[in-house]
Every structure is written in C-alpha cells, then in structure tokens.
Amino acid sequence: MHQGYSPTEATWKKRRPTPTPEVHARLSYIYTSQQDAEQQQQQQEERPETAAGDVISHVLGDFGIWQLRSVLIIFLCKLPAAWFMALIIFTAPELYPNEEYWCDTSAYGGAGNTTVSDDQCYVLVAHGEANYAMRQCLQFNYAHAFRSLIMEFDLVCLSDIFVAWSQYWHLFGMFVGGVVATRLMRVLSPRRVYIVGIWGLLCCGMATGLVNDFSLHCSFRCLSGACCCFMMTAGQAIFCDITAGKCRQGVLLLYDASWSVGVLLLPAIAAFTQSWRQVYVGITSLPLVIVLLLPWLPESPRWLLQRADPTAAVEQVQQLLQQAARTNERCSRLPDDLSLQLELLGERLRSQPPAARWLELWHGHPRAKLHMLATHMALATFLISHLGLLLNVRSFGRDYVTPNTMLAGLAEILGCLLAVHLCRSHNVHKWQWAGGFCIVGGCVGCLCWLLNDVKMPELYEKMLWMCLTVLPKAGVSCAQAMLTACMDESLPAEKRAPFAFSVLTWARVWLLSASFLTLLKQLNVALSLSVFCVLVVLGGLCTCCLRTPRARGKRAEQEQQLQQKEADCYNTHL
C-alpha cells in the first residue's frame, strides 16, 4: 500500500454524490405524475362513457338507488300488459253442453215441436207432419256460476273462433301501438308517452269491460293493447337511457320477467270475481298505483338534450342529475361546469348522423344477410310460440287452468333468469346455448303425440301435458329475452335503432296468427302443442346462427359508446 493512500478517501471519490432534497422532490413529482396519469387513463378506459365526454353517465353511474326506483316503476307497466294479454283464459272458459248451457227453444214453438242437436247449437223445427227445417240456435239458457264473456254475447257455438278473434284485436293493437309509440317519441318525450299510455289504458280498459256489444269490446281491446305498448316502449327508452354497461343489459333481460310476474298474479285476481266484467274492472283499477308513482318517473335526459328546447333541456337535465346524484350519494361526481358540459353534449347529440336506411342493414359485414334473416325469423317464431303456448293451456281442461297458468308464468321467469346467467357466464357462446335449449325443449314438447291414445287418470294426464309445455316455454322465454337485449350488439350505432324496429315490427306482424293457431286443438290437442313446439325448434336453429362480436378496441368503444346508447334508447319492445 502506497504511502499517503487512504481507502476511505478513495472510496469516497468513486461514489456518486447523494441527491439533494430539491432533486428528490423533482423525481418524486415526476413519478407521482406518471402514476396519476396511468390511473386516470385506466379509469377512462374502464368507463368509456366518461372518456367520450358523456357527463350523464359520469354522474349517474351504471346503476344505483335512483335507477332502481325508476326501473321498478317502469317494470310495473308489464303487469297490466300481461293481464290484458292473457285474461281471455279466465274471461272465456269452456262450457259443457247439456250441463251448463242448452238451447232456448221457446222461439221455435217449444220442446214438443223441435229437436236439438247434442252440442245445443242447431234446432230441427217441424212444420207439419213431413216438413222440417234446420235452424241455428240464437238464444241459450245457462247454469254456470261465473258469468263469462261467452255467456254474455251467446258465443257458445263458436266460442273458440270468437275468443281467437278477440285476441287478434289485442295483438293488432300492440302492433300498431309499437309503431305509433316509436314515431310519437320524435315529438313527445318518453315520459309523456308513458303517461299517455297509462291514462289511455285506464279509460279503454274500463270501457272494454262495460260495453254491451262484442264489436265494441274488440275495438276497445285493440286500443288497450296499443296503450300497453305505449308504456312498454316508452319505459324501455327511459331505463336504457339512465343505466349503462352490464347493468343495462341485465335490466333488459329481466324486463320480460315482470311480464311473467303478471301472468302469475292473474289467476289470483280472477279467483275473486264472479263475472268477466269484474275481471276487467279489477285489472284496470290496479294500475292506478302506477299513476300515484308517476311523480318519481324520470325523463329521458338524452332525449331532452337532443329534441327539446336547448335552454330548458339543460336546466331540466341539470336538476335531474343533481337529484339522482343526491339519491345515489354521488354528489362528488357533479362537475362545476355541469351546464356547459350538458350544452356540449346536447350539441353532439343534435349533430349525430341520421340512422341507416333499411336496405343498408343487409350490408356492412360478411354475415350481415345471415344475421338479418336469422334474427327476423327467430324473434317471429319465438313471439308466436311464447303467446301460443300460454293460450294453449285452455286446451288442458277448465279445471286445471289456474295451476297451469301459474306454471307457465314460473317457467317464463326461470327462462329469463337463465338468459341472465348465459349472458354473464357464457357470453361468447350464449346464442348457441339458448338455441340448443330451445331445440331440446321443442323436441321434448313434440313427444306429446305419444300421449294421444294413452289411458291414464285425468290428473296424471294433465300433469304430463303441462310438463311437455313447460320446457319449451322456458326455452322460448330465455331466447326471447336474450334477443330483446342483445340482438343488435354486433351492429354499429347508426344501424341499431332501425334494425330493432324492423325485427320487432316483423315479429309482431306474424304474432297476429298466434291466436288462430290455438284453433288447431279442435282437431287434436297434440296438434296445437306440437305446432308451437316446431316453431320453438325453428327459432332455436335460427338463434344458433347468431354470433357474439369479438371484443373491439377500447378506443373504438369510446368513440361509439355515446351513439350506441342513443340508438338503444328508442327501440320498440315486446
């Protein structure tokens, strides 16, 4: 070791100088800023609505107490819609000839001068010793505790045909109501359309049960169906606008479940009535609860910003967001420049490109034509079988109508819950799962021909018939709910609204045939059930042809999120 060399001094000379406190502060600031920027970028990617500049979604969030209250109020409209659709099961029960009704032959000279057919519908009138004339019986005597629609208008000889005719006018009213409500929401807000629907239903529903003419009865049934569709279409527009993400999809999937709850409650309402008029008064009076809850029904905020007066719309939406933020405890999300951001959002909504034309829906990607055909055919077959299987419970005997109706409603609820599960756990292959379930359920239902000539106790026979109905009923409810919520997920924003309108309008046109297909039970009960099950199988095959889109880039989602929400808000509903 050389003299004068110090190891400590040499080590000190090789070391770098320790950073000063000022340098520490600069490095810490740079590191913290990078961390904050990364966190902010991640939050924006997780919430594409906020990244796209949609202050409404930023304040409301995906779901909360305020949205839950609004959704429950909207869901209530499905109860009277289900009641008015299915009440024909209880207002027009089957009557047995010679036991509960018989022809009144007093107009033809009494029993000594006439001979009545076994079904009490035709009278052979004697004119002298060798002359006879066949007459159709026009008046009947009844011995049944419940005063039914058939008894009121003397329709016993053609009861099934007149029941189908009455049901046809309700379905026609829903078809017209869906089209009119969609067009009406161009000038009236969804909340106002909803209010028009509930008040119209109260008036028309009461008139339907009070008129003394069958033609007027059918006319008011048509108007009642249109009012029901007003409420359902406007209600969907509202809750699609105030919810987001997976929560909005879940609400759409469960929208049909509230219909099924109405089917479950209908036998309880009918059990306390003695005539068909009381049934109508009961199901029309209960929706008064919805009228009492209308002050808590919100407006569609984006509809106001896009179509109402800009100044008044900004003020109204600002009050709505403040109230929702207080209820959801999200006041910290309210920006200081809320009015300015709402004005900018309104400008963006008003400057959106027009919706695509119908012919443009057939182009755009390689599977566009297949997607159009499969979706239109699937929903049409599902709507027919969904209603047909419910009305077909009248074929299994009058004494079993109440439990069979409740079982059908329970099967519908289970189907909707299955749709929620498939969308959550098997989203990539959800269409194939739902379609496969429909195919299996439809094939099981077609086994009803094996029971056609089997001798067994009546109770066991009716239970087997209903078991063969429940499985396809659940499959139809599952696939129909999934189609309603997800059928346009693979389309760009400008095609979603016209696509949904086209599919639902087409399906409702074919739905008009559902009530007449139930007449096949006059030939064979197995024939009517198997026809609906074949439609379930066809719908399942079409559903299997659909595909869930691959996950797109987050940037693309951010650019289209606002337009997609606006397009989803104005679809008609079942």
PDB file of C-alpha atoms in Angstrom, residues 4 9 11 33 71 73 83 110 164 171 175 177 187 194 288 361 401 411 507 510 518 529 534:
ATOM      1  CA  GLY A   4      -0.475   8.656   1.763  1.00  0.00           C
ATOM      2  CA  GLU A   9     -10.809   8.687   0.664  1.00  0.00           C
ATOM      3  CA  THR A  11     -13.995   5.002  -1.928  1.00  0.00           C
ATOM      4  CA  SER A  33     -47.468  12.467 -12.099  1.00  0.00           C
ATOM      5  CA  VAL A  71     -86.737   0.796 -13.143  1.00  0.00           C
ATOM      6  CA  ILE A  73     -91.812   1.933 -11.596  1.00  0.00           C
ATOM      7  CA  TRP A  83    -103.146  -9.177 -17.678  1.00  0.00           C
ATOM      8  CA  GLY A 110    -141.253 -25.255 -27.539  1.00  0.00           C
ATOM      9  CA  ALA A 164    -109.284 -16.049 -31.184  1.00  0.00           C
ATOM     10  CA  LEU A 171    -102.419  -8.227 -30.789  1.00  0.00           C
ATOM     11  CA  PHE A 175     -98.587  -3.967 -33.377  1.00  0.00           C
ATOM     12  CA  GLY A 177     -99.035   0.787 -30.675  1.00  0.00           C
ATOM     13  CA  VAL A 187     -92.036  14.848 -30.776  1.00  0.00           C
ATOM     14  CA  TYR A 194     -95.717   6.604 -20.892  1.00  0.00           C
ATOM     15  CA  LEU A 288    -103.898   3.248 -10.571  1.00  0.00           C
ATOM     16  CA  LEU A 361     -78.928  -3.173 -42.820  1.00  0.00           C
ATOM     17  CA  VAL A 401    -106.426 -23.517 -15.911  1.00  0.00           C
ATOM     18  CA  ALA A 411     -91.365 -21.267 -16.488  1.00  0.00           C
ATOM     19  CA  ALA A 507     -92.296 -10.308 -35.476  1.00  0.00           C
ATOM     20  CA  TRP A 510     -96.554 -12.753 -37.524  1.00  0.00           C
ATOM     21  CA  THR A 518    -104.768 -22.351 -31.000  1.00  0.00           C
ATOM     22  CA  LEU A 529     -98.997 -28.102 -28.952  1.00  0.00           C
ATOM     23  CA  VAL A 534     -91.923 -26.967 -34.030  1.00  0.00           C
TER      24      VAL A 534
END
